[in-house]
Amino acid sequence: MANAIQSSTSATRGLEGVVVTTTQLSKVDGTAGRLYYRGYSIDHLAKNASFEEVAYLLWAGHLPNASEISKVREDLVACRTAPSGLVDALRKVPLNAPPMTALRSIISLLGHYDPDAEDNGPEASMRKAYRLTSQMATLVAAFDQIRKGKDPIPPRQDLNHAANFLYMLTGEEPSDIASRALETYLILLADHGFNASTFAARVTASTLSDMHSAIVSAIGTLKGPLHGAANQRALEQFLEIGDVENVKPWFEKAKAEKRRIMGVGHRVYKVVDPRARYLRQMALQLSGTTGNPQVLDIALKLEEVVSEDPYFVERKLYPNVDYYSAPALYMLGIDADLFPTLFAMSRVVGWTAHVMEQWANNRLIRPRAQFIGDLDLPWVPLEERP
Ligand SMILES: CC(C)(COP(=O)(O)OP(=O)(O)OC[C@H]1O[C@@H](n2cnc3c(N)ncnc32)[C@H](O)[C@@H]1OP(=O)(O)O)[C@@H](O)C(=O)NCCC(=O)NCCS
């Protein structure tokens, strides 16, 4: 047998610590536990900004002034209605399809209807960023209605992005607390450095493919439980635990079985994820007004147990963004399997901003692999093979 050879370059598993390019969009400080969008700490944005302002900030590079913000609101509202052909297509998706799978397919189809689909210029890309952001919310809500045997609820023009989404899910105007909670969630997840789905979007964009293809790549990447489906898995885990009393024995069993605790650990943060602090606060606030606080109590207790466990302490494993997203979204009355699509509805802002940043200074992203297989094997004719 020929020798396996080692190439002169060595592979970094999971590209950990590898700097792929530069970005001005967001800075993740994993040691201090800080996150900035275009230089603004999420501490300011979570407390003061609207989702529309944050979207504009990420796309345009500065906070909008009064006339810019009314224009961005107007433009986002104007493109809320999805092409009718798409709603018909959603009716053909199997009703038991995971919503993320339905979203992946429908965003691919959305590209066919976009008048700017093949134009990668900056103005057309900005228009597509608006349409993708507005219509993704409409399509997620429409699929949820359709799978429940109902007709999609048309978007309202007078509500902000978050409130309109909750309205399209239920047909009822949400409370201020519920819509601000969802808006804060959407703000906190809008961008996050070179996370896996953003990287996937940028790789696709770097081949000079089109915006919709890049977003489809990103959705497919976000769908995994190690990334955007961790919020759904975290909720399933809290529901499986079932009662605060069960937390400790459940945790000991999970550890013995070497199960991962969903919503815990992060590639970059070695402290508590700064977004988790806000989501925890939000969940606490919601527990006083709506829903079932039991899930939150379980999450709080499990965090306490994890934070005292030497295995987790040594590895610096703390709650990440998905941990408290789970009880917060649950208390907003959102179905668990929709959670990853809500993550996508927020991150689409970052994805589209990254695609535009990539195209502003493009170079094909094409890393290498360290080859560790055999070489120069002798050819064996078919009849002589074992
Ligand atoms: C986020 C995540 C994928 C990061 O992974 P990573 O940087 O590649 O880290 P690794 O998988 O190499 O894990 C490092 C160590 O911590 C352990 N670990 C990481 N996350 C863990 C978790 N959630 N539960 C238990 N152990 C965990 C690993 O088993 C490994 O231990 P070892 O050194 O003894 O082998 C990982 O922490 C995880 O799977 N978390 C749960 C899923 C999740 O919440 N994802 C959302 C991320 S925002």
Coordinates of C-alpha atoms and ligand atoms in Angstrom, one line a residue:
M1 CA 0.0 0.0 0.0
A2 CA 1.3 3.4 -0.9
N3 CA 2.2 5.8 2.0
A4 CA -0.2 8.4 3.1
I5 CA 1.5 11.7 2.7
Q6 CA 1.3 14.8 4.8
S7 CA 1.2 18.1 2.9
S8 CA 3.4 21.0 4.0
T9 CA 0.3 23.0 5.2
S10 CA -1.5 21.8 8.3
A11 CA -5.2 21.9 8.8
T12 CA -7.0 23.9 11.5
R13 CA -10.1 21.9 12.5
G14 CA -13.2 23.9 12.0
L15 CA -11.1 26.9 10.8
E16 CA -10.9 27.9 14.5
G17 CA -9.1 31.2 14.9
V18 CA -8.5 31.5 11.2
V19 CA -9.0 35.1 9.9
V20 CA -10.5 34.8 6.4
T21 CA -11.0 38.5 5.5
T22 CA -11.7 41.9 6.9
T23 CA -15.2 43.3 7.7
Q24 CA -16.6 46.5 9.0
L25 CA -20.0 45.0 9.9
S26 CA -19.6 43.5 13.3
K27 CA -17.0 42.8 15.9
V28 CA -17.3 39.8 18.2
D29 CA -15.0 40.1 21.3
G30 CA -15.1 36.6 22.7
T31 CA -12.9 37.4 25.7
A32 CA -14.6 40.5 27.0
G33 CA -18.1 39.2 25.9
R34 CA -18.8 42.3 23.7
L35 CA -20.5 42.6 20.3
Y36 CA -20.6 45.7 18.1
Y37 CA -22.4 46.5 14.9
R38 CA -20.6 49.1 12.8
G39 CA -18.9 50.3 15.9
Y40 CA -22.0 50.5 18.1
S41 CA -22.2 48.2 21.1
I42 CA -25.3 46.0 21.1
D43 CA -25.9 47.5 24.6
H44 CA -27.0 50.7 23.0
L45 CA -28.8 49.0 20.1
A46 CA -30.8 46.5 22.2
K47 CA -32.0 49.2 24.5
N48 CA -32.6 52.1 22.1
A49 CA -32.8 51.1 18.5
S50 CA -35.5 49.7 16.3
F51 CA -35.0 46.7 14.0
E52 CA -35.4 49.0 11.0
E53 CA -32.6 51.3 12.3
V54 CA -30.3 48.4 12.9
A55 CA -30.9 47.0 9.4
Y56 CA -30.1 50.4 7.9
L57 CA -27.0 50.7 10.1
L58 CA -25.7 47.4 8.9
W59 CA -26.6 48.0 5.2
A60 CA -25.7 51.6 4.9
G61 CA -22.9 51.9 7.4
H62 CA -24.3 54.7 9.6
L63 CA -27.3 55.2 11.8
P64 CA -30.2 56.7 9.8
N65 CA -31.2 60.3 10.4
A66 CA -34.9 61.2 10.7
S67 CA -35.6 61.3 7.0
E68 CA -33.5 58.2 6.3
I69 CA -35.4 56.2 8.9
S70 CA -38.8 57.1 7.5
K71 CA -37.7 56.1 4.1
V72 CA -36.3 52.8 5.2
R73 CA -39.5 52.0 7.1
E74 CA -41.6 53.0 4.1
D75 CA -39.5 50.9 1.7
L76 CA -39.5 47.9 3.9
V77 CA -43.3 48.1 4.3
A78 CA -43.8 48.6 0.6
C79 CA -42.2 45.2 -0.2
R80 CA -44.0 43.2 2.5
T81 CA -46.4 41.4 0.2
A82 CA -44.7 38.3 -1.4
P83 CA -45.4 37.5 -5.0
S84 CA -48.7 35.5 -5.1
G85 CA -47.1 32.6 -7.0
L86 CA -44.9 32.0 -3.9
V87 CA -47.9 31.6 -1.6
D88 CA -49.2 29.0 -4.1
A89 CA -45.9 27.3 -4.1
L90 CA -45.9 27.2 -0.3
R91 CA -49.2 25.4 -0.4
K92 CA -47.4 22.6 -2.4
V93 CA -44.7 22.1 0.3
P94 CA -45.5 19.0 2.4
L95 CA -47.3 20.2 5.5
N96 CA -45.0 18.3 7.8
A97 CA -41.8 19.9 6.3
P98 CA -39.6 21.6 8.8
P99 CA -40.2 25.3 8.4
M100 CA -36.5 25.9 7.7
T101 CA -36.6 23.5 4.8
A102 CA -39.7 25.2 3.5
L103 CA -37.9 28.6 3.9
R104 CA -34.8 27.3 2.0
S105 CA -36.9 26.2 -0.9
I106 CA -39.1 29.3 -1.0
I107 CA -36.3 31.8 -0.9
S108 CA -34.7 30.0 -3.8
L109 CA -38.0 30.4 -5.7
L110 CA -38.3 34.1 -4.6
G111 CA -35.2 34.7 -6.7
H112 CA -37.2 33.9 -9.9
Y113 CA -39.6 36.7 -9.1
D114 CA -37.1 39.4 -8.3
P115 CA -36.7 41.9 -11.0
D116 CA -33.1 42.5 -9.9
A117 CA -32.2 38.8 -9.5
E118 CA -29.1 38.7 -11.7
D119 CA -27.9 42.3 -11.0
N120 CA -25.2 42.3 -8.4
G121 CA -24.7 46.1 -8.5
P122 CA -24.9 48.0 -5.2
E123 CA -28.3 49.6 -5.8
A124 CA -30.0 46.4 -7.0
S125 CA -28.4 44.5 -4.1
M126 CA -29.7 47.0 -1.6
R127 CA -33.2 46.6 -3.1
K128 CA -32.9 42.9 -2.8
A129 CA -31.8 43.2 0.8
Y130 CA -35.0 45.1 1.6
R131 CA -37.2 42.6 -0.3
L132 CA -35.6 39.6 1.3
T133 CA -35.9 41.0 4.8
S134 CA -39.5 42.0 4.4
Q135 CA -40.7 39.0 2.4
M136 CA -38.9 36.4 4.5
A137 CA -41.1 37.4 7.5
T138 CA -44.2 37.2 5.3
L139 CA -43.3 33.8 3.9
V140 CA -42.4 32.3 7.3
A141 CA -45.8 33.4 8.7
A142 CA -47.6 32.3 5.6
F143 CA -46.1 28.8 5.8
D144 CA -47.1 28.5 9.4
Q145 CA -50.7 29.5 8.6
I146 CA -50.9 27.1 5.6
R147 CA -49.5 24.1 7.6
K148 CA -52.2 24.8 10.2
G149 CA -54.9 24.6 7.6
K150 CA -55.5 28.4 7.5
D151 CA -55.1 31.1 4.9
P152 CA -52.0 33.4 5.1
I153 CA -52.8 36.7 6.9
P154 CA -51.8 39.6 4.6
P155 CA -49.2 42.0 6.1
R156 CA -50.3 45.2 7.7
Q157 CA -48.8 48.5 6.6
D158 CA -49.1 50.3 9.9
L159 CA -47.1 48.0 12.1
N160 CA -43.3 47.8 12.5
H161 CA -41.4 44.7 11.2
A162 CA -41.6 42.7 14.5
A163 CA -45.2 43.6 15.3
N164 CA -46.3 42.9 11.8
F165 CA -44.7 39.4 11.9
L166 CA -46.5 38.6 15.2
Y167 CA -49.7 39.9 13.6
M168 CA -49.3 37.7 10.5
L169 CA -48.7 34.7 12.8
T170 CA -51.9 35.1 14.9
G171 CA -54.2 37.7 13.2
E172 CA -54.1 39.7 16.4
E173 CA -52.2 42.9 17.1
P174 CA -49.5 42.0 19.6
S175 CA -48.9 43.8 22.9
D176 CA -46.1 46.4 23.1
I177 CA -44.2 44.1 25.4
A178 CA -44.4 41.2 22.9
S179 CA -43.5 43.2 19.9
R180 CA -40.6 44.9 21.6
A181 CA -39.4 41.5 22.9
L182 CA -39.4 40.1 19.3
E183 CA -37.8 43.3 18.0
T184 CA -35.0 43.1 20.6
Y185 CA -34.4 39.4 19.6
L186 CA -34.2 40.5 15.9
I187 CA -31.8 43.2 16.7
L188 CA -29.5 41.0 18.8
L189 CA -29.1 38.3 16.1
A190 CA -28.8 40.5 13.0
D191 CA -25.1 40.0 12.6
H192 CA -22.2 38.1 14.2
G193 CA -18.9 38.2 12.5
F194 CA -17.9 35.2 10.4
N195 CA -20.4 32.7 11.8
A196 CA -20.9 29.6 9.7
S197 CA -24.0 30.8 7.7
T198 CA -22.5 34.2 7.0
F199 CA -19.3 32.5 5.8
A200 CA -21.4 30.3 3.6
A201 CA -23.2 33.3 2.1
R202 CA -19.9 35.1 1.5
V203 CA -18.3 32.0 -0.1
T204 CA -21.3 31.8 -2.5
A205 CA -21.2 35.5 -3.2
S206 CA -17.4 35.4 -3.8
T207 CA -18.0 33.2 -6.9
L208 CA -20.1 36.1 -8.3
S209 CA -23.2 34.0 -8.0
D210 CA -26.4 35.9 -7.1
M211 CA -27.8 37.3 -3.8
H212 CA -30.6 34.7 -3.6
S213 CA -28.2 31.8 -4.0
A214 CA -26.0 33.3 -1.2
I215 CA -29.0 33.5 1.1
V216 CA -30.1 30.0 0.3
S217 CA -26.6 28.8 1.1
A218 CA -26.8 30.7 4.4
I219 CA -30.2 29.3 5.3
G220 CA -29.1 25.7 4.6
T221 CA -26.1 26.3 6.9
L222 CA -28.1 28.0 9.7
K223 CA -30.5 25.0 9.7
G224 CA -28.0 22.8 11.6
P225 CA -28.4 22.2 15.4
L226 CA -24.8 23.4 16.0
H227 CA -25.9 26.8 14.6
G228 CA -29.4 28.2 14.1
A229 CA -31.5 25.2 15.2
A230 CA -29.9 25.2 18.6
N231 CA -32.7 27.4 19.9
Q232 CA -35.3 24.8 18.9
R233 CA -33.2 22.0 20.4
A234 CA -32.7 24.0 23.6
L235 CA -36.5 24.4 24.0
E236 CA -37.0 20.6 23.4
Q237 CA -34.4 20.0 26.0
F238 CA -36.1 22.2 28.6
L239 CA -39.5 20.5 27.8
E240 CA -37.8 17.1 28.1
I241 CA -36.6 18.0 31.6
G242 CA -40.2 18.9 32.3
D243 CA -39.7 20.2 35.9
V244 CA -37.2 22.2 37.9
E245 CA -36.9 19.2 40.2
N246 CA -35.6 17.1 37.3
V247 CA -32.8 19.4 36.3
K248 CA -30.0 18.0 38.4
P249 CA -30.7 14.3 37.6
W250 CA -31.3 15.1 33.9
F251 CA -28.0 16.9 33.8
E252 CA -26.0 14.1 35.4
K253 CA -27.6 11.6 33.0
A254 CA -26.9 13.8 30.0
K255 CA -23.3 14.2 31.1
A256 CA -22.9 10.5 31.6
E257 CA -24.3 9.9 28.1
K258 CA -21.9 12.6 26.8
R259 CA -24.9 14.6 25.4
R260 CA -24.3 18.2 24.5
I261 CA -26.3 20.7 26.4
M262 CA -28.1 22.7 23.7
G263 CA -27.7 26.5 23.9
V264 CA -24.4 26.1 25.8
G265 CA -20.8 26.7 24.4
H266 CA -19.5 28.9 21.7
R267 CA -16.6 28.9 19.3
V268 CA -15.7 32.5 20.0
Y269 CA -17.2 33.5 23.4
K270 CA -15.3 32.1 26.3
V271 CA -17.6 34.1 28.7
V272 CA -21.3 34.5 28.8
D273 CA -22.6 35.5 25.3
P274 CA -23.5 39.2 25.7
R275 CA -26.8 38.6 23.7
A276 CA -27.8 35.9 26.2
R277 CA -27.9 38.5 29.0
Y278 CA -30.5 40.5 27.2
L279 CA -32.5 37.4 26.2
R280 CA -32.5 36.2 29.8
Q281 CA -33.8 39.6 30.9
M282 CA -36.4 39.5 28.1
A283 CA -37.5 36.0 29.1
L284 CA -37.9 37.1 32.7
Q285 CA -39.9 40.1 31.7
L286 CA -42.2 38.0 29.4
S287 CA -42.7 35.4 32.2
G288 CA -44.5 38.0 34.2
T289 CA -46.9 38.7 31.4
T290 CA -47.5 35.8 29.1
G291 CA -46.9 32.1 28.6
N292 CA -45.6 29.4 30.7
P293 CA -42.8 30.5 33.1
Q294 CA -42.0 26.8 34.0
V295 CA -39.6 26.5 30.9
L296 CA -37.8 29.6 32.0
D297 CA -37.4 28.3 35.6
I298 CA -35.9 25.1 34.1
A299 CA -33.5 27.1 32.0
L300 CA -32.4 29.2 35.0
K301 CA -31.8 26.2 37.1
L302 CA -29.9 24.4 34.4
E303 CA -27.7 27.4 33.9
E304 CA -26.9 27.4 37.6
V305 CA -26.0 23.7 37.5
V306 CA -23.9 24.0 34.4
S307 CA -22.0 27.0 35.8
E308 CA -21.0 25.0 38.9
D309 CA -19.9 21.9 37.0
P310 CA -16.1 21.6 36.6
Y311 CA -16.3 20.1 33.1
F312 CA -18.2 23.2 31.8
V313 CA -16.1 25.6 33.9
E314 CA -12.8 24.2 32.6
R315 CA -14.0 24.4 29.0
K316 CA -15.5 27.9 29.5
L317 CA -18.9 26.7 28.3
Y318 CA -21.6 29.3 29.1
P319 CA -25.2 30.0 27.7
N320 CA -25.1 31.3 24.2
V321 CA -27.6 33.3 22.2
D322 CA -29.9 30.3 21.7
Y323 CA -30.2 29.3 25.3
Y324 CA -32.5 32.1 26.5
S325 CA -34.0 32.6 23.0
A326 CA -35.8 29.4 23.6
P327 CA -37.9 30.4 26.6
A328 CA -38.3 33.9 25.3
L329 CA -39.7 32.8 21.9
Y330 CA -41.8 30.1 23.6
M331 CA -43.4 32.6 25.8
L332 CA -44.3 34.7 22.8
G333 CA -46.4 31.7 21.7
I334 CA -44.1 30.7 18.8
D335 CA -43.9 27.1 17.8
A336 CA -40.4 25.5 18.5
D337 CA -39.8 24.4 14.9
L338 CA -40.3 28.0 13.8
F339 CA -37.4 29.3 16.0
P340 CA -34.7 28.7 13.4
T341 CA -36.7 30.6 10.8
L342 CA -36.9 33.6 13.2
F343 CA -33.1 33.4 13.5
A344 CA -33.0 33.6 9.7
M345 CA -35.4 36.5 9.7
S346 CA -33.0 38.5 11.8
R347 CA -29.7 37.3 10.3
V348 CA -30.8 37.9 6.7
V349 CA -29.9 41.5 7.4
G350 CA -26.3 40.5 8.2
W351 CA -26.2 38.0 5.4
T352 CA -27.2 40.6 2.8
A353 CA -24.9 43.2 4.2
H354 CA -22.0 40.7 4.1
V355 CA -22.8 39.8 0.4
M356 CA -22.7 43.5 -0.4
E357 CA -19.4 44.0 1.5
Q358 CA -18.0 40.9 -0.3
W359 CA -18.9 42.3 -3.7
A360 CA -17.5 45.8 -2.9
N361 CA -14.0 44.2 -2.8
N362 CA -14.4 40.7 -4.1
R363 CA -11.9 37.9 -4.3
L364 CA -12.9 34.3 -4.7
I365 CA -12.9 32.5 -1.4
R366 CA -11.1 29.3 -2.0
P367 CA -9.2 27.7 0.8
R368 CA -7.3 24.4 0.6
A369 CA -7.5 21.1 2.4
Q370 CA -4.6 19.2 3.8
F371 CA -4.6 15.9 1.8
I372 CA -4.0 12.9 4.0
G373 CA -5.0 10.1 1.7
D374 CA -2.9 7.6 -0.4
L375 CA -1.1 8.5 -3.6
D376 CA 0.3 6.6 -6.6
L377 CA -1.7 3.5 -6.0
P378 CA -1.3 0.8 -8.6
W379 CA -4.2 0.4 -11.1
V380 CA -6.1 -2.9 -10.6
P381 CA -8.2 -4.2 -13.5
L382 CA -11.9 -4.8 -12.5
E383 CA -11.7 -8.6 -12.7
E384 CA -8.7 -8.7 -10.3
R385 CA -10.3 -6.5 -7.6
P386 CA -11.2 -8.3 -4.4
Ligands
LIG1 C1 -21.3 25.9 19.7 C2 -20.4 24.7 19.5 C3 -20.8 24.0 18.2 C4 -18.9 25.2 19.5 O1 -18.2 24.1 19.2 P1 -16.6 24.1 19.1 O2 -16.0 25.4 19.2 O3 -16.2 23.3 17.9 O4 -16.2 23.3 20.4 P2 -15.9 21.8 20.5 O5 -17.0 21.0 19.8 O6 -14.5 21.5 20.0 O7 -16.0 21.6 22.0 C5 -14.9 21.8 22.9 C6 -15.1 21.0 24.2 O8 -16.3 21.4 24.9 C7 -17.2 20.4 24.9 N1 -18.5 21.0 24.6 C8 -18.8 22.0 23.8 N2 -20.1 22.4 23.8 C9 -20.7 21.6 24.7 C10 -22.0 21.4 25.1 N3 -23.0 22.2 24.6 N4 -22.3 20.5 26.0 C11 -21.3 19.7 26.5 N5 -20.0 19.7 26.1 C12 -19.7 20.7 25.2 C13 -16.9 19.4 23.8 O9 -17.3 18.1 24.1 C14 -15.4 19.5 23.9 O10 -14.9 18.8 25.0 P3 -13.5 18.0 24.9 O11 -12.4 19.1 24.8 O12 -13.4 17.2 26.1 O13 -13.5 17.2 23.6 C15 -20.6 23.7 20.8 O14 -20.3 24.4 22.0 C16 -22.0 23.1 20.8 O15 -22.2 22.1 20.2 N6 -22.9 23.7 21.6 C17 -24.3 23.2 21.6 C18 -25.0 23.7 20.3 C19 -25.3 25.1 20.4 O16 -25.8 25.7 21.4 N7 -25.1 25.8 19.3 C20 -25.4 27.2 19.1 C21 -24.1 28.0 19.0 S1 -24.4 29.7 19.1

